[in-house]
mmCIF file of C-alpha atoms and ligand atoms in Angstrom:
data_model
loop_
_atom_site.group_PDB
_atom_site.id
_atom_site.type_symbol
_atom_site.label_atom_id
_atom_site.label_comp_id
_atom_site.label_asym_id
_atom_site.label_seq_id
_atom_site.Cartn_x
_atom_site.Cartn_y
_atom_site.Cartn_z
ATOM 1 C CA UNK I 21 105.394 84.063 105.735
ATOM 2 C CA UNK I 22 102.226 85.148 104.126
ATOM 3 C CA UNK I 23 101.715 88.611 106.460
ATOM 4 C CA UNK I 24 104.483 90.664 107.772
ATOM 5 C CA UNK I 25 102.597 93.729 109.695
ATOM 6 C CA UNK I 26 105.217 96.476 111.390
ATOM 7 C CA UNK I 27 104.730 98.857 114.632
ATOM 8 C CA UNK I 28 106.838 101.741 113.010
ATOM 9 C CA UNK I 29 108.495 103.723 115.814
ATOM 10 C CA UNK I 30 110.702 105.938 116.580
ATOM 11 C CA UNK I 31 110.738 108.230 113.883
ATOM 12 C CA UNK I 32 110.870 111.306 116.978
ATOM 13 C CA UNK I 33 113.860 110.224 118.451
ATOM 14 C CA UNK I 34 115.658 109.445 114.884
ATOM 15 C CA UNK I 35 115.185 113.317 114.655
ATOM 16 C CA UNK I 36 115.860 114.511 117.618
ATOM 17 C CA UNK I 37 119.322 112.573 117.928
ATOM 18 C CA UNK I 38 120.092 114.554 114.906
ATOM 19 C CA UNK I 39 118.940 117.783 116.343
ATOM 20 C CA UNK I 40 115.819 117.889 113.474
ATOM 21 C CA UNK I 41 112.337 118.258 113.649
ATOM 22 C CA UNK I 42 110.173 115.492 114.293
ATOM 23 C CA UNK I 43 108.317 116.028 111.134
ATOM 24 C CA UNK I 44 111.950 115.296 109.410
ATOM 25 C CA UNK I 45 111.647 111.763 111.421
ATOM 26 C CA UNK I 46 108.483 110.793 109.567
ATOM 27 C CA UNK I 47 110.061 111.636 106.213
ATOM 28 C CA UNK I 48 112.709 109.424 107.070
ATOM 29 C CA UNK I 49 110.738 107.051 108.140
ATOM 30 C CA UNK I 50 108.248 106.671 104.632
ATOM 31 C CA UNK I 51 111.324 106.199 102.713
ATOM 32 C CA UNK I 52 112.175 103.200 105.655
ATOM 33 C CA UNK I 53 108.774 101.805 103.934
ATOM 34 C CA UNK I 54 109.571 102.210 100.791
ATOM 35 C CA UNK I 55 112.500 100.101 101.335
ATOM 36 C CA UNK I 56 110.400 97.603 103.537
ATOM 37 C CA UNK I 57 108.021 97.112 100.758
ATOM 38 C CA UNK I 58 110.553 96.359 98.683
ATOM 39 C CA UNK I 59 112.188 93.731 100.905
ATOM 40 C CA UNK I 60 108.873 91.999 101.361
ATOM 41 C CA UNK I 61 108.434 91.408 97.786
ATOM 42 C CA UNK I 62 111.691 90.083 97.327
ATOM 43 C CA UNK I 63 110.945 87.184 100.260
ATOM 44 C CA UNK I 64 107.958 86.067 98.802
ATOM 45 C CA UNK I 65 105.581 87.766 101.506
ATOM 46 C CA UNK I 66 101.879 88.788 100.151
ATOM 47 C CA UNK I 67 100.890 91.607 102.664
ATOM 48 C CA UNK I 68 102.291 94.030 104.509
ATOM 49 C CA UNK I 69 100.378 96.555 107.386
ATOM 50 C CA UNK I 70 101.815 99.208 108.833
ATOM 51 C CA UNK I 71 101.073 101.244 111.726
ATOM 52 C CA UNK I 72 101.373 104.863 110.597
ATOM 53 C CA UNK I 73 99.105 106.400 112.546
ATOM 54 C CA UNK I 74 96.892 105.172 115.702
ATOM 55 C CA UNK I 75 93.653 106.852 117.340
ATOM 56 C CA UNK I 76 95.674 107.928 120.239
ATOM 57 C CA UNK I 77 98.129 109.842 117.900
ATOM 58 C CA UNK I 78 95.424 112.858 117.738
ATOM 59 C CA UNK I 79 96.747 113.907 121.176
ATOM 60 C CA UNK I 80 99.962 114.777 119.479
ATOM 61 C CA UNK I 81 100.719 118.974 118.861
ATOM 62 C CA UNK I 82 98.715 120.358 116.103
ATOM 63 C CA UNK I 83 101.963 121.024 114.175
ATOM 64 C CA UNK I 84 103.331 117.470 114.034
ATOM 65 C CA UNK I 85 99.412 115.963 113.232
ATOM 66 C CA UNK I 86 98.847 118.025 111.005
ATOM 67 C CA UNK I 87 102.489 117.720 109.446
ATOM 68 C CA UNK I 88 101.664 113.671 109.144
ATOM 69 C CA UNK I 89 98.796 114.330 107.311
ATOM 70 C CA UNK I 90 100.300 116.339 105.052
ATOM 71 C CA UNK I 91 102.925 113.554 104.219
ATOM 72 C CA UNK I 92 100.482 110.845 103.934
ATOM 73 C CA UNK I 93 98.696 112.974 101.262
ATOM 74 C CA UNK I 94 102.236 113.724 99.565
ATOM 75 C CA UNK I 95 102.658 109.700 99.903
ATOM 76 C CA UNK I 96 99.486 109.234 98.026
ATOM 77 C CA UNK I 97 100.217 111.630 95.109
ATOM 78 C CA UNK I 98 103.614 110.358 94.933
ATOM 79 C CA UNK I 99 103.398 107.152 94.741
ATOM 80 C CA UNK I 100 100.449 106.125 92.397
ATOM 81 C CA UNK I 101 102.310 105.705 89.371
ATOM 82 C CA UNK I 102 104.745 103.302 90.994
ATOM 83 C CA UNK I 103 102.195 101.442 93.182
ATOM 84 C CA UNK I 104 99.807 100.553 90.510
ATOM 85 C CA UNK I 105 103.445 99.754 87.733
ATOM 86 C CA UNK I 106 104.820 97.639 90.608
ATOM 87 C CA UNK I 107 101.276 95.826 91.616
ATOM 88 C CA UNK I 108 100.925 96.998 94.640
ATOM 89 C CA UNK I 109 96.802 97.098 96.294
ATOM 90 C CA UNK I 110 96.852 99.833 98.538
ATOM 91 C CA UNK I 111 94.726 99.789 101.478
ATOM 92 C CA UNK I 112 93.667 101.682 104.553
ATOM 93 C CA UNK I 113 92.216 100.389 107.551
ATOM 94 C CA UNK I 114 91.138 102.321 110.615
ATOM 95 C CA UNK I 115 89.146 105.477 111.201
ATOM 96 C CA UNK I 116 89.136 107.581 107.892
ATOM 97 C CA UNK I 117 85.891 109.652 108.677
ATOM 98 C CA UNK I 118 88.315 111.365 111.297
ATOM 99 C CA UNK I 119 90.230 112.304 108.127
ATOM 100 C CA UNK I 120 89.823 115.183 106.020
ATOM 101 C CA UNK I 121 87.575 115.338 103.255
ATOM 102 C CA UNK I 122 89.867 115.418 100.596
ATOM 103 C CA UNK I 123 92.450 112.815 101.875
ATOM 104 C CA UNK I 124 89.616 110.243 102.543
ATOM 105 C CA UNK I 125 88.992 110.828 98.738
ATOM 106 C CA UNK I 126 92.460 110.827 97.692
ATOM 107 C CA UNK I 127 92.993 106.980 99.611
ATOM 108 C CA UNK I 128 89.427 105.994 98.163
ATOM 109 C CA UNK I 129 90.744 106.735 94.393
ATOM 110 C CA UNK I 130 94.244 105.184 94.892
ATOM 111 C CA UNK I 131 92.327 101.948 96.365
ATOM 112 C CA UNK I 132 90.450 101.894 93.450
ATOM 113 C CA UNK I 133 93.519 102.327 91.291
ATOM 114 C CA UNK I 134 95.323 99.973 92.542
ATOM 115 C CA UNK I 135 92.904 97.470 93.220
ATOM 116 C CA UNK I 136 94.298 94.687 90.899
ATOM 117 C CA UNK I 137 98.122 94.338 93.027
ATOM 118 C CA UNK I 138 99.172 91.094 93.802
ATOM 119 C CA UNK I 139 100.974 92.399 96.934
ATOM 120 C CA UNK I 140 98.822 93.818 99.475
ATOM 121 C CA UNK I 141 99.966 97.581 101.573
ATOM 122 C CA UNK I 142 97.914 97.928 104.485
ATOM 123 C CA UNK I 143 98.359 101.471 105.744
ATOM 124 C CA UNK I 144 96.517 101.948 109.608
ATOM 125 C CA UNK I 145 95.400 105.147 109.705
ATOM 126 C CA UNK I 146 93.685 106.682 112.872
ATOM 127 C CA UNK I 147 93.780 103.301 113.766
ATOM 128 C CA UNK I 148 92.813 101.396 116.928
ATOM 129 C CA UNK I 149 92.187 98.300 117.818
ATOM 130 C CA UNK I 150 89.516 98.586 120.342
ATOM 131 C CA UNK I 151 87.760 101.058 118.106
ATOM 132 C CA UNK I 152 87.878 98.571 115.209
ATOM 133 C CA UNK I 153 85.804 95.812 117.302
ATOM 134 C CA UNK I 154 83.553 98.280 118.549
ATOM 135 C CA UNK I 155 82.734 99.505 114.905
ATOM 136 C CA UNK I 156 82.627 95.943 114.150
ATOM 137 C CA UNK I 157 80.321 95.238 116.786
ATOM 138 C CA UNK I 158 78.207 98.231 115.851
ATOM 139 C CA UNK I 159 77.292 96.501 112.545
ATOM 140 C CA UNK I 160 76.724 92.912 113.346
ATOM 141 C CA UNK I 161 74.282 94.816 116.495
ATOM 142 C CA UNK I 162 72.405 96.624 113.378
ATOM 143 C CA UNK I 163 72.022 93.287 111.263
ATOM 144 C CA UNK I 164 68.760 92.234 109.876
ATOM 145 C CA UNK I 165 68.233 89.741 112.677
ATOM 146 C CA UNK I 166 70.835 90.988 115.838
ATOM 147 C CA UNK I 167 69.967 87.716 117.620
ATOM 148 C CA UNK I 168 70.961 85.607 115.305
ATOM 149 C CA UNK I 169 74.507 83.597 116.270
ATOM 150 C CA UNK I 170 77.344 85.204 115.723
ATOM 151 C CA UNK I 171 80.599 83.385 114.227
ATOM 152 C CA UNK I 172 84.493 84.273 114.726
ATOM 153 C CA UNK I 173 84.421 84.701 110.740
ATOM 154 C CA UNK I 174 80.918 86.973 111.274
ATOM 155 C CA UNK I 175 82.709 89.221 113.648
ATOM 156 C CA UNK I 176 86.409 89.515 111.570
ATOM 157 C CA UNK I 177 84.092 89.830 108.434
ATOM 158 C CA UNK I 178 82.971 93.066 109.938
ATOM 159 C CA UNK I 179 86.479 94.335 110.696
ATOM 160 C CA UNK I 180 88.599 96.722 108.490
ATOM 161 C CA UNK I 181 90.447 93.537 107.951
ATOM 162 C CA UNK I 182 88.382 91.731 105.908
ATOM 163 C CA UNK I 183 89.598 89.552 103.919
ATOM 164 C CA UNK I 184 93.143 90.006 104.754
ATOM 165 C CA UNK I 185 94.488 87.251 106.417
ATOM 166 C CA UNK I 186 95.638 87.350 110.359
ATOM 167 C CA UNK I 187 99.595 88.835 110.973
ATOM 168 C CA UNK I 188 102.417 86.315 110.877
ATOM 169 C CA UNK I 189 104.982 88.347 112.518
ATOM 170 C CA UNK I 190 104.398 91.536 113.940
ATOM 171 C CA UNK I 191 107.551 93.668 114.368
ATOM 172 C CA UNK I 192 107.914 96.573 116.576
ATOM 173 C CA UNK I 193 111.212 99.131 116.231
ATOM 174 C CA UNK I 194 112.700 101.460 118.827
ATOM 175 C CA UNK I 195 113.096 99.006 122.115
ATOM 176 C CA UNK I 196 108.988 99.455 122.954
ATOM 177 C CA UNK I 197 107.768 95.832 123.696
ATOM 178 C CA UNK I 198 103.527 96.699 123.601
ATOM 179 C CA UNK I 199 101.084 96.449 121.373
ATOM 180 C CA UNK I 200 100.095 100.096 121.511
ATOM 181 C CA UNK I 201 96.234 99.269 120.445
ATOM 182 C CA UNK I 202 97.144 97.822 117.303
ATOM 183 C CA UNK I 203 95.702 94.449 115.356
ATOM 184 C CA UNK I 204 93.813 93.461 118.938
ATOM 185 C CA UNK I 205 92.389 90.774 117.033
ATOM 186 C CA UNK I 206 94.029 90.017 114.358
ATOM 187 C CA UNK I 207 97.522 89.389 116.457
ATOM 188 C CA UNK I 208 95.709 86.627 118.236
ATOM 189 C CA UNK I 209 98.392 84.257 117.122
ATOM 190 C CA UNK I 210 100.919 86.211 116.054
ATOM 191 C CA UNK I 211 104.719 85.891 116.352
ATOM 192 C CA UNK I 212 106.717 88.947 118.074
ATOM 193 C CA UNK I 213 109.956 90.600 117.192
ATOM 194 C CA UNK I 214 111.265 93.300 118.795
ATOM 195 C CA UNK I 215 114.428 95.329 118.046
ATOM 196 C CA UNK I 216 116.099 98.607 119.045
ATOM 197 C CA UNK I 217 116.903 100.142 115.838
ATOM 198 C CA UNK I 218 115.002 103.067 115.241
ATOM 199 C CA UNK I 219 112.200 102.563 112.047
ATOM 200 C CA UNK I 220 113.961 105.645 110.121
ATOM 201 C CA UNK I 221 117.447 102.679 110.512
ATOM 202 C CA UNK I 222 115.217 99.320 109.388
ATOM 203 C CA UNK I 223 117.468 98.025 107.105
ATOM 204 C CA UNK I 224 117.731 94.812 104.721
ATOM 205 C CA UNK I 225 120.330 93.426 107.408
ATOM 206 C CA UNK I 226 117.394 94.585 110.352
ATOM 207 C CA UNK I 227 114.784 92.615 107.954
ATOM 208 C CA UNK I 228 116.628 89.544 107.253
ATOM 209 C CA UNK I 229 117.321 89.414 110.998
ATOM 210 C CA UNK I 230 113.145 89.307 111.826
ATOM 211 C CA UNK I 231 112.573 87.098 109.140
ATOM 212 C CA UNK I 232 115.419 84.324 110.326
ATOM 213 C CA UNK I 233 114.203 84.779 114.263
ATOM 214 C CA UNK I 234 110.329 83.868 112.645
ATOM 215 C CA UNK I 235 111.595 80.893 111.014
ATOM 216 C CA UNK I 236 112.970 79.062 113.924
ATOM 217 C CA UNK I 237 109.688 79.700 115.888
ATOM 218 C CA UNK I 238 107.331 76.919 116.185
ATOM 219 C CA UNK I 239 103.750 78.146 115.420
ATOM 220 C CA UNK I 240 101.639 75.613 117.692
ATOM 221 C CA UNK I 241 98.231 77.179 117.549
ATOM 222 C CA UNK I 242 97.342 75.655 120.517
ATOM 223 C CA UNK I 243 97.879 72.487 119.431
ATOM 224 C CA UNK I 244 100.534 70.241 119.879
ATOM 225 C CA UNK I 245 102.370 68.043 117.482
ATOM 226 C CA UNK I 246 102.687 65.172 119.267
HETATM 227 C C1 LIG N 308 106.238 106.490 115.145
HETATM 228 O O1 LIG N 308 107.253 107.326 115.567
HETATM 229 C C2 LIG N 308 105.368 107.140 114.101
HETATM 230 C C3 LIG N 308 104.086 107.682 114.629
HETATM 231 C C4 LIG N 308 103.577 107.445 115.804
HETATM 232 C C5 LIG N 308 103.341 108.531 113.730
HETATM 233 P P1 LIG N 308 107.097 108.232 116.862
HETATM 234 O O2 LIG N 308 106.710 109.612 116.430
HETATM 235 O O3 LIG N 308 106.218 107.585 117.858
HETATM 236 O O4 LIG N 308 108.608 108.240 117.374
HETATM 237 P P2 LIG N 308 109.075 108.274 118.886
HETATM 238 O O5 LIG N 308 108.448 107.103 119.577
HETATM 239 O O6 LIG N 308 108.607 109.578 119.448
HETATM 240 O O7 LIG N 308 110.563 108.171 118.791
HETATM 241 C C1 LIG N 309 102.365 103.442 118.037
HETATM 242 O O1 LIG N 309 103.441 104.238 118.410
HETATM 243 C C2 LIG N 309 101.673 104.044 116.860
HETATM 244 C C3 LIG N 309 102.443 104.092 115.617
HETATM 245 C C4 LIG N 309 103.640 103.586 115.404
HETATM 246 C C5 LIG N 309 101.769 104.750 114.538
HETATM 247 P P1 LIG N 309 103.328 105.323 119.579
HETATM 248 O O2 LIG N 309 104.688 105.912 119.678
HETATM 249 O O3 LIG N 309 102.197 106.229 119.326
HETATM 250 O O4 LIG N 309 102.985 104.394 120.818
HETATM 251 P P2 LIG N 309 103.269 104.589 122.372
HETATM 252 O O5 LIG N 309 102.692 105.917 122.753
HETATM 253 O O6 LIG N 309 104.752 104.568 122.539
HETATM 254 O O7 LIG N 309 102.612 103.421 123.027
HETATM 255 MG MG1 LIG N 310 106.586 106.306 119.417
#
């Protein structure tokens, strides 16, 4: 598997079955990537995207958005030294002009940084899928010519994604089987695994798990072998 992308969820109730804060539910949870990354290296897979934070997530109290975006800063800072030592190309896809000033600049240096990793860390961030192909759409519409045909690879050239290849597996924690606006386009193919465990609780055992249900699926495309 080339592209392992994750639907991290769950964090809130992790914390409130322990009678914490939510906030302490996203901590847990960025040390439940850490780990992930870690996993993913060790079975050979190239990229991994997560889901950390989606366009409808705004709607959330002020407290707990403005908590995230604290940690995702503090995840920046933090991990530099050990992205760029362990060669690890950090990435963000989604909305970042809804994101402050000064994180937008802090993700735009550590891309830059890290720009050389073999292993690719997709990070969605004020993310959504419909607002990715309308973006998308926006630019091919303001293209020198905008009547000139338009390819599949024209259209996914103009996505965040560019360049990254489409989702293997897709995993989604916590027991929620949707898509929750994420990868719309990308996922066009991709496999599904679902499992209760809470992302804070993603362990090597939950990890080996996804990976072994993938390899006994049979990718057709839409085509058939025989
Ligand atoms: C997922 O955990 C992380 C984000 C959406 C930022 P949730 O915060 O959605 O956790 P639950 O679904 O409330 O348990
Ligand atoms: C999806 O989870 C977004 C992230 C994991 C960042 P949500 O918890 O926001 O999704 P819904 O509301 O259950 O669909
Ligand atoms: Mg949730």
């Amino acid at each position: 598997m080339e592209h392992l992308a994750v639907i991290m969820d769950g964090n809130g109730r992790w914390a409130e079955r322990r009678h914490l804060p939510r906030l302490m539910g996203h901590r847990a949870g960025a040390d439940a990537l850490d780990r992930c990354m870690h996993y993913c290296k060790a079975a050979g897979v190239r990229y991994l995207t997560v889901y950390a934070f989606s366009t409808e997530n705004w709607k959330r109290s002020e407290d707990e958005v403005s908590g995230l975006m604290k940690l995702l800063s503090g995840f920046i800072a933090s991990k530099e030294k050990t992205l760029v030592k362990e060669g690890v190309r950090f990435r963000v896809i989604g909305r970042r002009t809804d994101l402050s000033e000064k994180l937008q600049g802090e993700i735009a240096a550590l891309e830059e940084k890290t720009k050389g990793g073999d292993f690719t860390l997709v990070v969605a961030l004020s993310y959504g899928g419909r607002d990715e192909i309308v973006r998308a759409a926006a630019k091919l519409a303001g293209r020198a010519d905008p009547s000139a045909p338009v390819t599949e690879q024209d259209f996914a050239s103009c996505l965040d994604t560019a360049g990254i290849p489409d989702p293997d597996l897709i995993i989604r924690t916590s027991g929620e089987q949707r898509i929750s606006n994420f990868l719309l386009w990308q996922a066009a193919y991709a496999e599904f695994y679902f499992t209760d465990v809470l992302w804070p609780d993603f362990d090597q055992a939950e990890f080996d798990k996804a990976l072994e249900s993938y390899s006994k699926r049979e990718r057709r495309m839409g085509g058939r072998l025989k």
